Amino acid sequence: MTRCPECDAEIDLDEDEVEEGEILSCGECDVELEVTQIHPVHLIVISEDEDEDEDEEEEDSDEEADSEEEEEPEEAE
């Protein structure tokens, strides 16, 4: 029996039916889990902070690109 690393709830998985890299969610705490190993199944919590950090980085790079476009080079006279 596999347990959720976040809340320790039992997760009924068949080792033959899951694949490495598969994303699951815990029925108890709704956290997203990634299968990192099979035989035996090993799960890790996918951090929501990582997703938020990636989103913030994308927004920051978009803002930088926009501000660079707004800056027009000064013409020499």
GROMACS .gro file of N, CA and C in nm:
model
  231
    1MET      N    1   0.085  -0.118   0.000
    1MET     CA    2   0.000   0.000   0.000
    1MET      C    3   0.089   0.124   0.000
    2THR      N    4   0.057   0.220  -0.085
    2THR     CA    5   0.132   0.344  -0.095
    2THR      C    6   0.064   0.450  -0.010
    3ARG      N    7   0.142   0.538   0.050
    3ARG     CA    8   0.087   0.644   0.133
    3ARG      C    9   0.123   0.781   0.074
    4CYS      N   10   0.033   0.876   0.094
    4CYS     CA   11   0.058   1.014   0.051
    4CYS      C   12   0.168   1.072   0.139
    5PRO      N   13   0.273   1.127   0.078
    5PRO     CA   14   0.381   1.185   0.158
    5PRO      C   15   0.339   1.313   0.231
    6GLU      N   16   0.228   1.372   0.191
    6GLU     CA   17   0.180   1.496   0.253
    6GLU      C   18   0.095   1.467   0.377
    7CYS      N   19  -0.008   1.382   0.362
    7CYS     CA   20  -0.103   1.360   0.471
    7CYS      C   21  -0.100   1.218   0.525
    8ASP      N   22  -0.021   1.129   0.466
    8ASP     CA   23  -0.004   0.991   0.508
    8ASP      C   24  -0.129   0.905   0.484
    9ALA      N   25  -0.220   0.952   0.400
    9ALA     CA   26  -0.338   0.872   0.367
    9ALA      C   27  -0.298   0.757   0.274
   10GLU      N   28  -0.368   0.646   0.285
   10GLU     CA   29  -0.340   0.532   0.198
   10GLU      C   30  -0.390   0.562   0.057
   11ILE      N   31  -0.306   0.532  -0.041
   11ILE     CA   32  -0.343   0.550  -0.181
   11ILE      C   33  -0.334   0.413  -0.246
   12ASP      N   34  -0.447   0.365  -0.295
   12ASP     CA   35  -0.454   0.231  -0.353
   12ASP      C   36  -0.409   0.237  -0.498
   13LEU      N   37  -0.286   0.193  -0.523
   13LEU     CA   38  -0.230   0.193  -0.658
   13LEU      C   39  -0.183   0.053  -0.692
   14ASP      N   40  -0.199   0.018  -0.817
   14ASP     CA   41  -0.144  -0.107  -0.868
   14ASP      C   42  -0.012  -0.073  -0.937
   15GLU      N   43   0.097  -0.130  -0.888
   15GLU     CA   44   0.229  -0.099  -0.944
   15GLU      C   45   0.236  -0.122  -1.094
   16ASP      N   46   0.156  -0.215  -1.144
   16ASP     CA   47   0.158  -0.245  -1.288
   16ASP      C   48   0.077  -0.146  -1.370
   17GLU      N   49  -0.001  -0.060  -1.304
   17GLU     CA   50  -0.088   0.032  -1.376
   17GLU      C   51  -0.039   0.177  -1.374
   18VAL      N   52   0.071   0.204  -1.304
   18VAL     CA   53   0.124   0.340  -1.301
   18VAL      C   54   0.258   0.343  -1.372
   19GLU      N   55   0.294   0.463  -1.419
   19GLU     CA   56   0.421   0.481  -1.490
   19GLU      C   57   0.501   0.590  -1.421
   20GLU      N   58   0.633   0.581  -1.432
   20GLU     CA   59   0.717   0.688  -1.379
   20GLU      C   60   0.682   0.818  -1.449
   21GLY      N   61   0.673   0.925  -1.370
   21GLY     CA   62   0.641   1.056  -1.426
   21GLY      C   63   0.492   1.085  -1.427
   22GLU      N   64   0.410   0.985  -1.396
   22GLU     CA   65   0.265   1.005  -1.394
   22GLU      C   66   0.227   1.096  -1.278
   23ILE      N   67   0.129   1.181  -1.301
   23ILE     CA   68   0.082   1.275  -1.199
   23ILE      C   69  -0.051   1.223  -1.144
   24LEU      N   70  -0.058   1.214  -1.012
   24LEU     CA   71  -0.178   1.169  -0.943
   24LEU      C   72  -0.218   1.275  -0.842
   25SER      N   73  -0.336   1.261  -0.786
   25SER     CA   74  -0.372   1.350  -0.677
   25SER      C   75  -0.424   1.266  -0.561
   26CYS      N   76  -0.397   1.313  -0.442
   26CYS     CA   77  -0.440   1.244  -0.321
   26CYS      C   78  -0.588   1.272  -0.299
   27GLY      N   79  -0.664   1.168  -0.271
   27GLY     CA   80  -0.807   1.184  -0.247
   27GLY      C   81  -0.838   1.252  -0.116
   28GLU      N   82  -0.744   1.252  -0.024
   28GLU     CA   83  -0.767   1.312   0.108
   28GLU      C   84  -0.731   1.461   0.110
   29CYS      N   85  -0.609   1.494   0.068
   29CYS     CA   86  -0.563   1.633   0.081
   29CYS      C   87  -0.555   1.706  -0.053
   30ASP      N   88  -0.586   1.639  -0.165
   30ASP     CA   89  -0.589   1.698  -0.299
   30ASP      C   90  -0.454   1.750  -0.349
   31VAL      N   91  -0.345   1.710  -0.284
   31VAL     CA   92  -0.214   1.752  -0.331
   31VAL      C   93  -0.179   1.671  -0.456
   32GLU      N   94  -0.105   1.734  -0.549
   32GLU     CA   95  -0.061   1.662  -0.668
   32GLU      C   96   0.066   1.585  -0.636
   33LEU      N   97   0.071   1.461  -0.684
   33LEU     CA   98   0.183   1.372  -0.657
   33LEU      C   99   0.240   1.321  -0.788
   34GLU      N  100   0.371   1.307  -0.792
   34GLU     CA  101   0.437   1.251  -0.910
   34GLU      C  102   0.496   1.116  -0.874
   35VAL      N  103   0.475   1.018  -0.962
   35VAL     CA  104   0.534   0.886  -0.943
   35VAL      C  105   0.680   0.896  -0.988
   36THR      N  106   0.771   0.876  -0.893
   36THR     CA  107   0.914   0.885  -0.925
   36THR      C  108   0.979   0.749  -0.939
   37GLN      N  109   0.907   0.645  -0.894
   37GLN     CA  110   0.962   0.509  -0.900
   37GLN      C  111   0.846   0.411  -0.894
   38ILE      N  112   0.863   0.301  -0.966
   38ILE     CA  113   0.765   0.192  -0.955
   38ILE      C  114   0.839   0.069  -0.905
   39HIS      N  115   0.766  -0.024  -0.848
   39HIS     CA  116   0.821  -0.148  -0.791
   39HIS      C  117   0.928  -0.123  -0.687
   40PRO      N  118   0.901  -0.073  -0.571
   40PRO     CA  119   0.773  -0.025  -0.520
   40PRO      C  120   0.745   0.117  -0.567
   41VAL      N  121   0.618   0.154  -0.563
   41VAL     CA  122   0.578   0.288  -0.605
   41VAL      C  123   0.629   0.389  -0.503
   42HIS      N  124   0.691   0.495  -0.554
   42HIS     CA  125   0.736   0.604  -0.468
   42HIS      C  126   0.677   0.733  -0.523
   43LEU      N  127   0.615   0.811  -0.435
   43LEU     CA  128   0.551   0.936  -0.475
   43LEU      C  129   0.619   1.054  -0.409
   44ILE      N  130   0.623   1.167  -0.482
   44ILE     CA  131   0.669   1.292  -0.422
   44ILE      C  132   0.562   1.397  -0.445
   45VAL      N  133   0.557   1.493  -0.356
   45VAL     CA  134   0.462   1.604  -0.368
   45VAL      C  135   0.516   1.701  -0.473
   46ILE      N  136   0.429   1.740  -0.564
   46ILE     CA  137   0.467   1.842  -0.661
   46ILE      C  138   0.436   1.975  -0.596
   47SER      N  139   0.538   2.053  -0.571
   47SER     CA  140   0.522   2.178  -0.498
   47SER      C  141   0.447   2.280  -0.582
   48GLU      N  142   0.344   2.338  -0.522
   48GLU     CA  143   0.271   2.445  -0.591
   48GLU      C  144   0.356   2.570  -0.599
   49ASP      N  145   0.453   2.585  -0.505
   49ASP     CA  146   0.542   2.700  -0.506
   49ASP      C  147   0.624   2.704  -0.634
   50GLU      N  148   0.666   2.586  -0.683
   50GLU     CA  149   0.744   2.581  -0.807
   50GLU      C  150   0.663   2.636  -0.923
   51ASP      N  151   0.535   2.597  -0.930
   51ASP     CA  152   0.450   2.646  -1.038
   51ASP      C  153   0.434   2.797  -1.028
   52GLU      N  154   0.414   2.849  -0.906
   52GLU     CA  155   0.398   2.992  -0.887
   52GLU      C  156   0.527   3.064  -0.923
   53ASP      N  157   0.643   3.009  -0.886
   53ASP     CA  158   0.770   3.071  -0.919
   53ASP      C  159   0.789   3.078  -1.069
   54GLU      N  160   0.754   2.970  -1.142
   54GLU     CA  161   0.767   2.969  -1.287
   54GLU      C  162   0.676   3.074  -1.349
   55ASP      N  163   0.552   3.086  -1.298
   55ASP     CA  164   0.459   3.186  -1.350
   55ASP      C  165   0.513   3.326  -1.328
   56GLU      N  166   0.568   3.352  -1.208
   56GLU     CA  167   0.621   3.484  -1.178
   56GLU      C  168   0.739   3.515  -1.269
   57GLU      N  169   0.827   3.417  -1.295
   57GLU     CA  170   0.942   3.439  -1.381
   57GLU      C  171   0.895   3.474  -1.522
   58GLU      N  172   0.792   3.405  -1.571
   58GLU     CA  173   0.740   3.434  -1.705
   58GLU      C  174   0.683   3.575  -1.709
   59GLU      N  175   0.609   3.615  -1.605
   59GLU     CA  176   0.552   3.749  -1.601
   59GLU      C  177   0.662   3.854  -1.597
   60ASP      N  178   0.766   3.829  -1.517
   60ASP     CA  179   0.876   3.923  -1.506
   60ASP      C  180   0.946   3.940  -1.641
   61SER      N  181   0.970   3.831  -1.711
   61SER     CA  182   1.038   3.841  -1.840
   61SER      C  183   0.949   3.910  -1.942
   62ASP      N  184   0.818   3.891  -1.934
   62ASP     CA  185   0.725   3.960  -2.024
   62ASP      C  186   0.728   4.110  -1.995
   63GLU      N  187   0.728   4.148  -1.868
   63GLU     CA  188   0.731   4.289  -1.831
   63GLU      C  189   0.860   4.354  -1.876
   64GLU      N  190   0.973   4.283  -1.863
   64GLU     CA  191   1.101   4.337  -1.908
   64GLU      C  192   1.100   4.359  -2.058
   65ALA      N  193   1.044   4.266  -2.132
   65ALA     CA  194   1.037   4.278  -2.277
   65ALA      C  195   0.949   4.397  -2.316
   66ASP      N  196   0.838   4.415  -2.245
   66ASP     CA  197   0.749   4.527  -2.273
   66ASP      C  198   0.819   4.660  -2.245
   67SER      N  199   0.891   4.670  -2.134
   67SER     CA  200   0.956   4.795  -2.099
   67SER      C  201   1.069   4.826  -2.197
   68GLU      N  202   1.136   4.723  -2.250
   68GLU     CA  203   1.241   4.746  -2.348
   68GLU      C  204   1.182   4.797  -2.479
   69GLU      N  205   1.063   4.749  -2.513
   69GLU     CA  206   0.998   4.794  -2.635
   69GLU      C  207   0.955   4.939  -2.623
   70GLU      N  208   0.914   4.981  -2.502
   70GLU     CA  209   0.867   5.117  -2.480
   70GLU      C  210   0.981   5.217  -2.490
   71GLU      N  211   1.102   5.174  -2.452
   71GLU     CA  212   1.217   5.262  -2.458
   71GLU      C  213   1.263   5.275  -2.602
   72GLU      N  214   1.257   5.397  -2.655
   72GLU     CA  215   1.299   5.416  -2.792
   72GLU      C  216   1.437   5.484  -2.789
   73PRO      N  217   1.523   5.444  -2.876
   73PRO     CA  218   1.656   5.506  -2.875
   73PRO      C  219   1.644   5.654  -2.915
   74GLU      N  220   1.727   5.736  -2.848
   74GLU     CA  221   1.725   5.877  -2.879
   74GLU      C  222   1.802   5.902  -3.008
   75GLU      N  223   1.749   5.989  -3.091
   75GLU     CA  224   1.814   6.016  -3.217
   75GLU      C  225   1.922   6.121  -3.196
   76ALA      N  226   2.036   6.099  -3.257
   76ALA     CA  227   2.145   6.196  -3.247
   76ALA      C  228   2.121   6.307  -3.348
   77GLU      N  229   2.147   6.430  -3.305
   77GLU     CA  230   2.125   6.543  -3.398
   77GLU      C  231   2.253   6.592  -3.457
   0.00000   0.00000   0.00000
